[in-house]
Tab-separated table of C-alpha atoms and ligand atoms in Angstrom:
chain	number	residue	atom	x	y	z
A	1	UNK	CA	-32.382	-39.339	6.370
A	2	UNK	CA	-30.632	-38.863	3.010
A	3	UNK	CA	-32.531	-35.946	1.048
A	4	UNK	CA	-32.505	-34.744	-2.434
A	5	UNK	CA	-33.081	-30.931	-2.729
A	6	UNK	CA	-35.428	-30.103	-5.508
A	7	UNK	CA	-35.157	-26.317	-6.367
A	8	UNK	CA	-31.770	-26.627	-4.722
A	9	UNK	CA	-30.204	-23.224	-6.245
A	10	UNK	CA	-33.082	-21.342	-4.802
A	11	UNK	CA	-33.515	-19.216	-1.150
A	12	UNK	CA	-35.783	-22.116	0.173
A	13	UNK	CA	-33.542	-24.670	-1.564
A	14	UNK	CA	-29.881	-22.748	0.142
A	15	UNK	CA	-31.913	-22.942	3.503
A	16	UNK	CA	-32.613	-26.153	3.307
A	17	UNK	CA	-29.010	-26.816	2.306
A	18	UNK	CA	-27.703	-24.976	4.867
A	19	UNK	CA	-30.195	-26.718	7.684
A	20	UNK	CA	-30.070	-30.030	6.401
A	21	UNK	CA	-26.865	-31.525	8.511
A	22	UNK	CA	-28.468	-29.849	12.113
A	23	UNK	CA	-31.925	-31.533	11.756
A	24	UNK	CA	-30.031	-34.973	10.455
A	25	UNK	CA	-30.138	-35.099	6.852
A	26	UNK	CA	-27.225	-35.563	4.700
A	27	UNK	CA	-27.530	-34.396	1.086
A	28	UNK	CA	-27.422	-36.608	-1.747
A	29	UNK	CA	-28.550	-34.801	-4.635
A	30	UNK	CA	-29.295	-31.160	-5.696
A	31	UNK	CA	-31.695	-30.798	-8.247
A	32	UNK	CA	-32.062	-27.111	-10.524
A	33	UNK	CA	-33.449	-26.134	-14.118
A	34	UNK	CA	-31.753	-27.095	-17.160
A	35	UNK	CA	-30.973	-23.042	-17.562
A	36	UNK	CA	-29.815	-22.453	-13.773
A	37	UNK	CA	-27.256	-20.163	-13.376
A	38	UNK	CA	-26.119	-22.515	-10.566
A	39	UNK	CA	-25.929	-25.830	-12.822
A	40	UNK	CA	-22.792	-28.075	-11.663
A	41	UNK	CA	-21.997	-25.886	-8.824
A	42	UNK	CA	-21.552	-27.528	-5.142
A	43	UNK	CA	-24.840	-27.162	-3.347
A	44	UNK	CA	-22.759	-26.808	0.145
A	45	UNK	CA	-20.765	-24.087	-1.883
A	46	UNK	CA	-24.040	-21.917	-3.503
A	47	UNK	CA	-25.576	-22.283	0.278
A	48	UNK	CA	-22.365	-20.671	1.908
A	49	UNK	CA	-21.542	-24.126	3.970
A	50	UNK	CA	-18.518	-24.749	1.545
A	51	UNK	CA	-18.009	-28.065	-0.387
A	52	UNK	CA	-19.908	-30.787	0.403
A	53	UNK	CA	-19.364	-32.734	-2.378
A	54	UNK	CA	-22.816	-32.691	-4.184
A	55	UNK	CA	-23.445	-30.577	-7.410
A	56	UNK	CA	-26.520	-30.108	-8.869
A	57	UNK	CA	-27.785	-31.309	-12.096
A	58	UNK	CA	-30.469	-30.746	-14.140
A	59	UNK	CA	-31.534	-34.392	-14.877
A	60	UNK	CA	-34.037	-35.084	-11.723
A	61	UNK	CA	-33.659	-38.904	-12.137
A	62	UNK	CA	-29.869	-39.107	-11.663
A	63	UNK	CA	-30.352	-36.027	-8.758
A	64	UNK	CA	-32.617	-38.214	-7.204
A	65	UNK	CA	-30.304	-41.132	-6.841
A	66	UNK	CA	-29.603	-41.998	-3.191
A	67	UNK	CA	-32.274	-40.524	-1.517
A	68	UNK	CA	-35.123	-41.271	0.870
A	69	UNK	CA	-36.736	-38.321	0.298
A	70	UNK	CA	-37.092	-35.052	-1.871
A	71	UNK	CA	-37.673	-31.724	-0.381
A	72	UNK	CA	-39.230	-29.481	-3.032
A	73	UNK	CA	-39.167	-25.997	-2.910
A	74	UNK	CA	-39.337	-25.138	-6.891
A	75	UNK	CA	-42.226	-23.851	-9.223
A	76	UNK	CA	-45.772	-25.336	-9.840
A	77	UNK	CA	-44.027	-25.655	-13.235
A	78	UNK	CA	-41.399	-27.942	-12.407
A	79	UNK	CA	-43.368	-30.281	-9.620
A	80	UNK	CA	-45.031	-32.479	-12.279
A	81	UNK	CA	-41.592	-33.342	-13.496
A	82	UNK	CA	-40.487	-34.230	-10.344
A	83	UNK	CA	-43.584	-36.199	-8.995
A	84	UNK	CA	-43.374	-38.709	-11.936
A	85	UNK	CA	-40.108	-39.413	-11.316
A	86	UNK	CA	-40.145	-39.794	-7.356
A	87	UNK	CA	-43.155	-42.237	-8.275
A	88	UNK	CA	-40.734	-44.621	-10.572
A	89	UNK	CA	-37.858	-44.134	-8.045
A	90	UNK	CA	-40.006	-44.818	-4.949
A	91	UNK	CA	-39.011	-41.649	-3.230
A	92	UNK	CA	-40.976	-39.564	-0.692
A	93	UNK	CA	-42.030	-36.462	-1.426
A	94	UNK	CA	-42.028	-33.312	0.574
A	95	UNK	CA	-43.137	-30.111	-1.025
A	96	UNK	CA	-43.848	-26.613	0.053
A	97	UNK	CA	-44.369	-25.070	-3.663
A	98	UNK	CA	-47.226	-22.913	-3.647
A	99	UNK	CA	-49.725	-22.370	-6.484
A	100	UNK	CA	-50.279	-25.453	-7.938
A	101	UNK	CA	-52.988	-25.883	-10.162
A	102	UNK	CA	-55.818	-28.537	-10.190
A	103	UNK	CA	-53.764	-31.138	-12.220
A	104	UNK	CA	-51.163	-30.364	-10.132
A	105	UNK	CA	-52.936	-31.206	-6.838
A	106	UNK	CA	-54.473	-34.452	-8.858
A	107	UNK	CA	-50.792	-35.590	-9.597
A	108	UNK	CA	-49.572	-35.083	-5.920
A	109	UNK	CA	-52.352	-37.527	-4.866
A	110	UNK	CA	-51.389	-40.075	-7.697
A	111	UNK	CA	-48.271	-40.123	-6.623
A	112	UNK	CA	-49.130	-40.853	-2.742
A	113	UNK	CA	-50.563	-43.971	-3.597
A	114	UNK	CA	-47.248	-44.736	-4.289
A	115	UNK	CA	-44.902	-43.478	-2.142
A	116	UNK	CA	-45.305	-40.812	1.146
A	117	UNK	CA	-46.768	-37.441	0.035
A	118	UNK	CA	-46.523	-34.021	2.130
A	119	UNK	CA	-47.437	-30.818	0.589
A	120	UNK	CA	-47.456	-28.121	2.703
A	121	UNK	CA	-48.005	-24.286	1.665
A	122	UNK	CA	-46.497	-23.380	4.938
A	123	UNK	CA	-43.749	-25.853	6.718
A	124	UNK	CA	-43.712	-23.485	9.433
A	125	UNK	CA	-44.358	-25.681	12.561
A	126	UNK	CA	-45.644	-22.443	14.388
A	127	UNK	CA	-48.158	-21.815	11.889
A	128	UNK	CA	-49.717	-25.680	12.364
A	129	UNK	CA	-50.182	-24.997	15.483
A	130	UNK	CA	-52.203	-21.877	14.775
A	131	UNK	CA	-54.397	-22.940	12.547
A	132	UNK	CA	-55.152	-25.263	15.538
A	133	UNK	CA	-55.809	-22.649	17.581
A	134	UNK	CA	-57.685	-20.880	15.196
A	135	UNK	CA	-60.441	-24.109	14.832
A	136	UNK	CA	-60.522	-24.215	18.493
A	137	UNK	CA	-61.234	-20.078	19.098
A	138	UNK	CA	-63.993	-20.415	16.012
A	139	UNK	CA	-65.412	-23.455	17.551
A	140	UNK	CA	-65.490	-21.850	21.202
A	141	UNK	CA	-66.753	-17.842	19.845
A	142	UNK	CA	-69.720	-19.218	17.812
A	143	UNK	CA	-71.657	-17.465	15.387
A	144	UNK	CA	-71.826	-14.009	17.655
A	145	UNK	CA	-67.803	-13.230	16.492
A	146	UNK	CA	-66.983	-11.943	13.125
A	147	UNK	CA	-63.738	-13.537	11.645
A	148	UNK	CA	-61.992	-11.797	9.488
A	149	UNK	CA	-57.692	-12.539	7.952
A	150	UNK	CA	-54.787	-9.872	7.285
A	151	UNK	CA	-52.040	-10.902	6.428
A	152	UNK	CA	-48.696	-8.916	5.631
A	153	UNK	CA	-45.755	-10.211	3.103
A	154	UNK	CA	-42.616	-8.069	1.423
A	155	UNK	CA	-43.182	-5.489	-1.876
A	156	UNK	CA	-41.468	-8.669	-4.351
A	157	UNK	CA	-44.816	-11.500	-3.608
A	158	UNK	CA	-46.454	-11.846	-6.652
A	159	UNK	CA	-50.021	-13.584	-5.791
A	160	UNK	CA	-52.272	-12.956	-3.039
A	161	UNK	CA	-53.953	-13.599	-0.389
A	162	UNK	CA	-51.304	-16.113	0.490
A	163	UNK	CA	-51.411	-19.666	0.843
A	164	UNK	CA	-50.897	-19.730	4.430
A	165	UNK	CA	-53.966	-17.271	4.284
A	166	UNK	CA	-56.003	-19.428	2.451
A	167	UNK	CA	-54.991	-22.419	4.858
A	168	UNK	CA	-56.314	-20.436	7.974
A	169	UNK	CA	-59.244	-19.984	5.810
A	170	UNK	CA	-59.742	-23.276	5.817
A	171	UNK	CA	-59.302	-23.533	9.398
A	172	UNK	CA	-62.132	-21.105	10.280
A	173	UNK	CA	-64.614	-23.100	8.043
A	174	UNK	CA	-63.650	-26.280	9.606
A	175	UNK	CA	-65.772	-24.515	12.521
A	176	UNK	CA	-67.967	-21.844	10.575
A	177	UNK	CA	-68.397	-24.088	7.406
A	178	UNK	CA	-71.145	-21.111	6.259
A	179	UNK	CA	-68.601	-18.797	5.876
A	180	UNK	CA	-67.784	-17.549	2.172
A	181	UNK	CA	-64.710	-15.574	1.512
A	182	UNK	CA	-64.321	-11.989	0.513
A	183	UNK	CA	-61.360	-10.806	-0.888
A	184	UNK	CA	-61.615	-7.194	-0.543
A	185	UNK	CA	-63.931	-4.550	-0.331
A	186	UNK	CA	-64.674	-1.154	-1.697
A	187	UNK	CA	-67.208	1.634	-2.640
A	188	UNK	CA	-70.419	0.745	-1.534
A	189	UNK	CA	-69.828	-2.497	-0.153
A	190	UNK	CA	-73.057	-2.290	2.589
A	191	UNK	CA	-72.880	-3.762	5.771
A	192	UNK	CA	-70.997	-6.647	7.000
A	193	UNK	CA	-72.958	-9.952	5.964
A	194	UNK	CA	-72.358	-12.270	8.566
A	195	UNK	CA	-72.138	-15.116	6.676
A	196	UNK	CA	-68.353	-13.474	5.285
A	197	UNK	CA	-64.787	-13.881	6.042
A	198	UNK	CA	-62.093	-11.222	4.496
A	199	UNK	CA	-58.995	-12.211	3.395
A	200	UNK	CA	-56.750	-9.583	3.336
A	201	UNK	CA	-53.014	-8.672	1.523
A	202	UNK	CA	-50.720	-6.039	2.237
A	203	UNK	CA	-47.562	-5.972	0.510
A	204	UNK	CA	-44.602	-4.272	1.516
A	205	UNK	CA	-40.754	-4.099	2.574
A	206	UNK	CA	-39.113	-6.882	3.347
A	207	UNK	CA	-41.975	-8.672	5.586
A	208	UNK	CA	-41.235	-12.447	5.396
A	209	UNK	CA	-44.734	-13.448	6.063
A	210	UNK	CA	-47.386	-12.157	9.020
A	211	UNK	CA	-51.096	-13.761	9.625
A	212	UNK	CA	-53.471	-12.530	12.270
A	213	UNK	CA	-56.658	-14.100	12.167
A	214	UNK	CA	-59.066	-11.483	13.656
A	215	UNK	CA	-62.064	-12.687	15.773
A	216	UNK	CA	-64.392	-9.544	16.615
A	217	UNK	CA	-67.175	-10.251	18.892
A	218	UNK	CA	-69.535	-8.067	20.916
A	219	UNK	CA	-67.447	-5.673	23.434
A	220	UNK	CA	-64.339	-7.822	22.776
A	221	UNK	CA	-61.632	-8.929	20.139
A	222	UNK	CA	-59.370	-11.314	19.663
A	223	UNK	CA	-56.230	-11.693	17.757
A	224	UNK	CA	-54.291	-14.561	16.653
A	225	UNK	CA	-50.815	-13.480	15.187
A	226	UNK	CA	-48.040	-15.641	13.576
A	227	UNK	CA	-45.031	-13.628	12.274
A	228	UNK	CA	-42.406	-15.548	10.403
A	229	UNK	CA	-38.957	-13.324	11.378
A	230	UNK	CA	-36.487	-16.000	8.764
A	231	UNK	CA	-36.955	-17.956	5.934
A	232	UNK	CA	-35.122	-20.898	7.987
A	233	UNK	CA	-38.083	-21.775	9.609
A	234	UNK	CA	-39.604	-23.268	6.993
A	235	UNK	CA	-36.348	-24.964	5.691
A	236	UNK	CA	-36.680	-26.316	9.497
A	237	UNK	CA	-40.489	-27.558	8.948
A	238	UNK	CA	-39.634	-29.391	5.743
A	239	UNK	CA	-36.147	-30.957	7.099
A	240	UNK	CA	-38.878	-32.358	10.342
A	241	UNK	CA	-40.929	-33.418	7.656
A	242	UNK	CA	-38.649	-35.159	5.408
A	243	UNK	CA	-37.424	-37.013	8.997
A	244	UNK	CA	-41.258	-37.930	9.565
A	245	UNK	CA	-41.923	-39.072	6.347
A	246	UNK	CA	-38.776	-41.655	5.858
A	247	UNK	CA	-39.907	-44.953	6.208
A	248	UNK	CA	-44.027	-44.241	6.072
A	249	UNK	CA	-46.137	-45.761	4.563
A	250	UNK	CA	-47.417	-44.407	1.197
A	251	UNK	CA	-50.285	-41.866	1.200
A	252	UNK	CA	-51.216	-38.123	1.622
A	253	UNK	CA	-49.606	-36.370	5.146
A	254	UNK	CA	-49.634	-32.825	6.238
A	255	UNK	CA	-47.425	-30.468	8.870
A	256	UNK	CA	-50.409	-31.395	11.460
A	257	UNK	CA	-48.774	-35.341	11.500
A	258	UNK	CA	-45.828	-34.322	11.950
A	259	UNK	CA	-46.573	-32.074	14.635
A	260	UNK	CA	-48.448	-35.154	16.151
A	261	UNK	CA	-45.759	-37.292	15.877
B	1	NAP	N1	-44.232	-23.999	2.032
B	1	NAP	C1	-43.569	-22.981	2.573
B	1	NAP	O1	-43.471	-22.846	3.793
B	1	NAP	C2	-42.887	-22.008	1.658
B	1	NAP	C3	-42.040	-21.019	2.171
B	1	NAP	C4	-41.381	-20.184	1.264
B	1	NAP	C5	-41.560	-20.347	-0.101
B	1	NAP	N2	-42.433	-21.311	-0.548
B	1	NAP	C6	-42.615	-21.585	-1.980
B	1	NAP	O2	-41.494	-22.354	-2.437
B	1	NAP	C7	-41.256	-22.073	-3.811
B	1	NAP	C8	-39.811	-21.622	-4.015
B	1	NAP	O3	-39.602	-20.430	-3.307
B	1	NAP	P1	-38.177	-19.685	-3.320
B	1	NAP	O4	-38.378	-18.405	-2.606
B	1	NAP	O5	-37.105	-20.605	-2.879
B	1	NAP	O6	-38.036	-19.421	-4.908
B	1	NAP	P2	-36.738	-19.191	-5.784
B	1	NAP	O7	-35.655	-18.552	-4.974
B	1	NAP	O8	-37.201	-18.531	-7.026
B	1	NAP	O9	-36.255	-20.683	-6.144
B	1	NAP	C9	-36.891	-21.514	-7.085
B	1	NAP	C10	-36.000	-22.703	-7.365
B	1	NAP	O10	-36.676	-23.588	-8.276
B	1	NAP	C11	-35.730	-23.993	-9.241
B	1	NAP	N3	-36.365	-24.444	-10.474
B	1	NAP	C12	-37.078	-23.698	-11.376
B	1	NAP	N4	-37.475	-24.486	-12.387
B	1	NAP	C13	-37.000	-25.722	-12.124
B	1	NAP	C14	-37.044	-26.963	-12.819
B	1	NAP	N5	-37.675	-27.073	-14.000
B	1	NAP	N6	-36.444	-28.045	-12.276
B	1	NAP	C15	-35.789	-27.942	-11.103
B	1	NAP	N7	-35.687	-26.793	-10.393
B	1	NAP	C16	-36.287	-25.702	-10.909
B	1	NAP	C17	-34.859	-22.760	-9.453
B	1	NAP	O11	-33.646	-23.117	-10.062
B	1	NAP	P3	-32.890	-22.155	-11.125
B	1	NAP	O12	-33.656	-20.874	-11.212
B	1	NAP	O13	-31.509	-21.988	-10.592
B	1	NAP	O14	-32.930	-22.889	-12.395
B	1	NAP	C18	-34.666	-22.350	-7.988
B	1	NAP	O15	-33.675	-23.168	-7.374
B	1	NAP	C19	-42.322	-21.023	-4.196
B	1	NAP	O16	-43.429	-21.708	-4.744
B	1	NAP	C20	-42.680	-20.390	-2.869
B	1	NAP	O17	-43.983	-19.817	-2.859
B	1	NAP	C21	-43.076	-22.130	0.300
């Protein structure tokens, strides 16, 4: 699959860069900002891989030329940019870029009646298959286990809870649709209601990303824990992805189809 790397100049975009030739993808195209530091460099060069014979540009039509797909890893800024011009160049999208706004999330569906659409705030295929997991154990525990989220990231993330927290969120209510969420809790909070579900940040060090989805019931507990130990592995989620996507049909598709083949 030939990919374009959108946010190229970035850590996600050098992993991806650096990935890209094991999980069969050649690069084509290496997209950054019109102020990047990186602007005209090699992409193989800023990822440590050595020349590869792609620079990046800051026009996202011409860095788009070639490819099948586009792996985004950028801002929320910078994806509406990008998703009208994968829309006139027919080109899939992948993206993993994380707090997108509502017209943001309207454009990403505009553009998968066009072409194939996968947004992803976690590419981790690990995590997918938690948030599984996590439906299954609410499903199976019922109403007499209290769910509650923690999850762990390093001292330089600016928002919280994280995405990937929200997203097991999601998977709880998929069981426990009564649940509301809680988002912290202090003074004189009162008991427990047990129509809630905490979602919980710490921040700290260089923690690339922990979730444990907490599910405490009557004289037992149990934990669900996904720790993300390198950044690669969601380079390695987006690079399946992008391999999944070539050739579909247009629409909206998530890490679950890929996982599913
Ligand atoms: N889905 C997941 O699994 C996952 C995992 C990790 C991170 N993320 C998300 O991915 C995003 C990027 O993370 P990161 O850690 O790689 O950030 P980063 O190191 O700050 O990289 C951001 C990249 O976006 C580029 N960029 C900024 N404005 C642009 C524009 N107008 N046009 C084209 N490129 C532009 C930057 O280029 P210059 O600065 O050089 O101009 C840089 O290459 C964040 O939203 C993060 O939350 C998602």
């Amino acid at each position: 699959v030939k990919i374009a790397i959108h946010g190229a100049s970035g850590r996600m975009g050098q992993s991806v860069a650096r990935l890209a030739a094991g999980e069969g993808a050649t690069i084509v195209g290496a997209i950054v900002s019109p102020h990047s530091k990186a602007l005209g460099h090699d992409v193989g060069e800023l990822a440590g891989l050595g020349i590869v014979g792609v620079e990046t540009t800051a026009d996202t039509g011409s860095g788009l030329l070639g490819a099948d797909v586009v792996i985004d890893f950028s801002t929320a800024a910078a994806l509406p940019h990008l998703l009208q011009l994968a829309m006139r160049q027919k080109i899939a999208v992948v993206s993993g870029t994380t707090r997108l706004d509502a017209s943001c999330e309207r454009l990403l569906d505009e553009a998968a009646r066009v072409v194939p659409v996968l947004w992803a705030p976690n590419t981790s295929v690990g995590v997918q298959v938690l948030a599984e997991l996590v439906t299954l154990a609410a499903e199976k525990l019922g109403l007499r286990f209290d769910v509650e989220i923690v999850e762990a990231h390093h001292r330089a993330k600016v928002d919280a809870p994280s995405g990937t927290a929200e997203r097991l969120r999601q998977a709880v209510t998929a069981a426990r649709a009564e649940l509301r969420p809680v988002y912290g809790r202090e003074g004189d909070a009162g008991p427990r209601r047990p129509d809630e579900i905490a979602v919980l940040a710490l921040r700290g060090g260089d923690v690339i990303g922990d979730h444990t989805v907490h599910f405490l019931g009557p004289g037992e507990r149990l934990e669900l824990t996904h720790r993300a130990t390198s950044r690669d592995l969601f380079a390695r989620g987006a690079l399946q992805a992008a391999r999944y996507l070539h050739g579909k049909p247009a629409g909206r598709y998530a890490m679950v189809d890929v996982i599913r083949g």
